[in-house]
Amino acid sequence: MIHINNLQKTYGETAVLKDVNVTIAEGEVVSIIGPSGAGKSTLLRCINLLEVPTAGELTVDQKPVHYRANRKGKLTMMSQYRLQWLRTRVGMVFQQFNLWPHKTVLQNVIEGPTVIHRLPKAEAVRKAEELLDKVGLLHKAGEYPGNLSGGQQQRVAIARALAMEPKVMLFDEPTSALDPELVNEVLELMVRLAKEGMTMIVVTHEMNFARNISDRVLFMEQGQITRQGPPDELFGNP
Ligand code: ADP
Ligand code: ADP
């Protein structure tokens, strides 16, 4: 599903990613762990070109992703066209939810399908309601994000990403901004997605998720994957 070859990212003189190589199969759930500053978030953001890699090859869903940056490090117009294709295949969930505060929950979820997939509104609404039901928040469809708890907002963010029918979901510390009592409702939803066969890459500090749910754990240090393997191998069998 995802193939990363010799990926590098530097900011000025600083190499944040140094020669990252990894292949992720369809349906695989991969956790990325490691110390703060290791480049975990940057790696995730390079996969959907939120950051433009400095060098390296990226293949998503069998298609090579051609990116080209201008002098300011922004994608060229040519690459922008590709970007839309990429963003429909790769869903992303952020630590800070990133919902549109002035749109209702329902409007947040139908935005992508109507604007990018050009789905007729009624169809987009039907689909959004299905997804909101799946994440247990259909009753909040008319609310604004600010009236929801953090856990609820994150579940909406997941529904919004799923509405694009992505082939892979990236999670960047999805529970780190949540009060402890709200972490489980988000983790439970992620476990459900994993069991349904969604391809997932999860940067996380939740060791129970990494250990019990992922097929593989990548350990990153100083811009490189220094160890990887099935959780039992990496953490040892309890
Ligand atoms: P992690 O997710 O593992 O904590 P990050 O990918 O967020 O690590 O960051 C890796 C390193 O890259 C850090 O040292 C960070 O300071 C640096 N970094 C991230 N973004 C930028 C940026 N836009 N400009 C300069 N340095 C950055
Ligand atoms: P609901 O049954 O309404 O979905 P839950 O039982 O899942 O709610 O628990 C979340 C609770 O937190 C809800 O009552 C929700 O209204 C409340 N809440 C609303 N806004 C916030 C907020 N900003 N921070 C924390 N909790 C909030």
Tab-separated table of N, CA, C and O in Angstrom, residues 27-28 35 49 55 72 81 109 130-131 152 170 177 208 222 224:
chain	number	residue	atom	x	y	z
A	27	GLY	N	-3.915	-3.420	4.665
A	27	GLY	CA	-4.518	-3.992	5.866
A	27	GLY	C	-3.608	-4.021	7.078
A	27	GLY	O	-4.028	-4.409	8.163
A	28	GLU	N	-2.373	-3.596	6.897
A	28	GLU	CA	-1.430	-3.644	8.006
A	28	GLU	C	-1.668	-2.468	8.965
A	28	GLU	O	-1.983	-1.367	8.538
A	35	PRO	N	11.430	8.500	20.793
A	35	PRO	CA	11.507	9.731	21.576
A	35	PRO	C	11.018	10.942	20.799
A	35	PRO	O	10.975	10.942	19.569
A	49	LEU	N	2.373	14.478	1.885
A	49	LEU	CA	2.954	15.719	1.360
A	49	LEU	C	2.504	16.971	2.096
A	49	LEU	O	2.488	18.053	1.510
A	55	ALA	N	14.277	14.404	-0.435
A	55	ALA	CA	14.650	13.390	-1.425
A	55	ALA	C	13.955	12.087	-1.077
A	55	ALA	O	13.474	11.906	0.046
A	72	LYS	N	10.956	27.819	-2.380
A	72	LYS	CA	10.506	28.045	-1.005
A	72	LYS	C	10.118	26.741	-0.312
A	72	LYS	O	9.615	26.743	0.812
A	81	TYR	N	-1.785	19.154	-8.415
A	81	TYR	CA	-2.805	18.314	-9.020
A	81	TYR	C	-2.743	16.899	-8.456
A	81	TYR	O	-3.746	16.304	-8.110
A	109	VAL	N	-18.069	16.844	8.015
A	109	VAL	CA	-17.914	15.516	7.415
A	109	VAL	C	-18.277	15.503	5.928
A	109	VAL	O	-17.682	14.775	5.146
A	130	GLU	N	-24.223	8.068	8.175
A	130	GLU	CA	-23.815	6.683	8.412
A	130	GLU	C	-22.513	6.633	9.229
A	130	GLU	O	-22.389	5.871	10.183
A	131	LEU	N	-21.561	7.485	8.819
A	131	LEU	CA	-20.265	7.512	9.503
A	131	LEU	C	-20.394	8.071	10.916
A	131	LEU	O	-19.762	7.576	11.847
A	152	GLN	N	-14.986	13.454	21.560
A	152	GLN	CA	-16.021	13.515	20.516
A	152	GLN	C	-15.473	14.205	19.266
A	152	GLN	O	-15.718	13.756	18.143
A	170	LEU	N	-3.643	7.803	8.456
A	170	LEU	CA	-2.495	8.195	9.262
A	170	LEU	C	-3.004	8.876	10.534
A	170	LEU	O	-3.866	9.751	10.461
A	177	ALA	N	-3.814	14.812	23.009
A	177	ALA	CA	-4.399	16.072	23.480
A	177	ALA	C	-5.639	15.838	24.343
A	177	ALA	O	-6.284	16.787	24.764
A	208	ASN	N	-0.132	0.282	24.946
A	208	ASN	CA	-1.074	-0.845	24.830
A	208	ASN	C	-1.580	-1.000	23.407
A	208	ASN	O	-1.747	-2.111	22.921
A	222	GLN	N	16.352	9.713	16.010
A	222	GLN	CA	17.216	10.604	15.230
A	222	GLN	C	17.033	10.448	13.720
A	222	GLN	O	17.993	10.291	12.972
A	224	GLN	N	15.722	8.097	11.918
A	224	GLN	CA	15.819	6.787	11.277
A	224	GLN	C	14.979	5.748	12.000
A	224	GLN	O	14.735	5.866	13.195
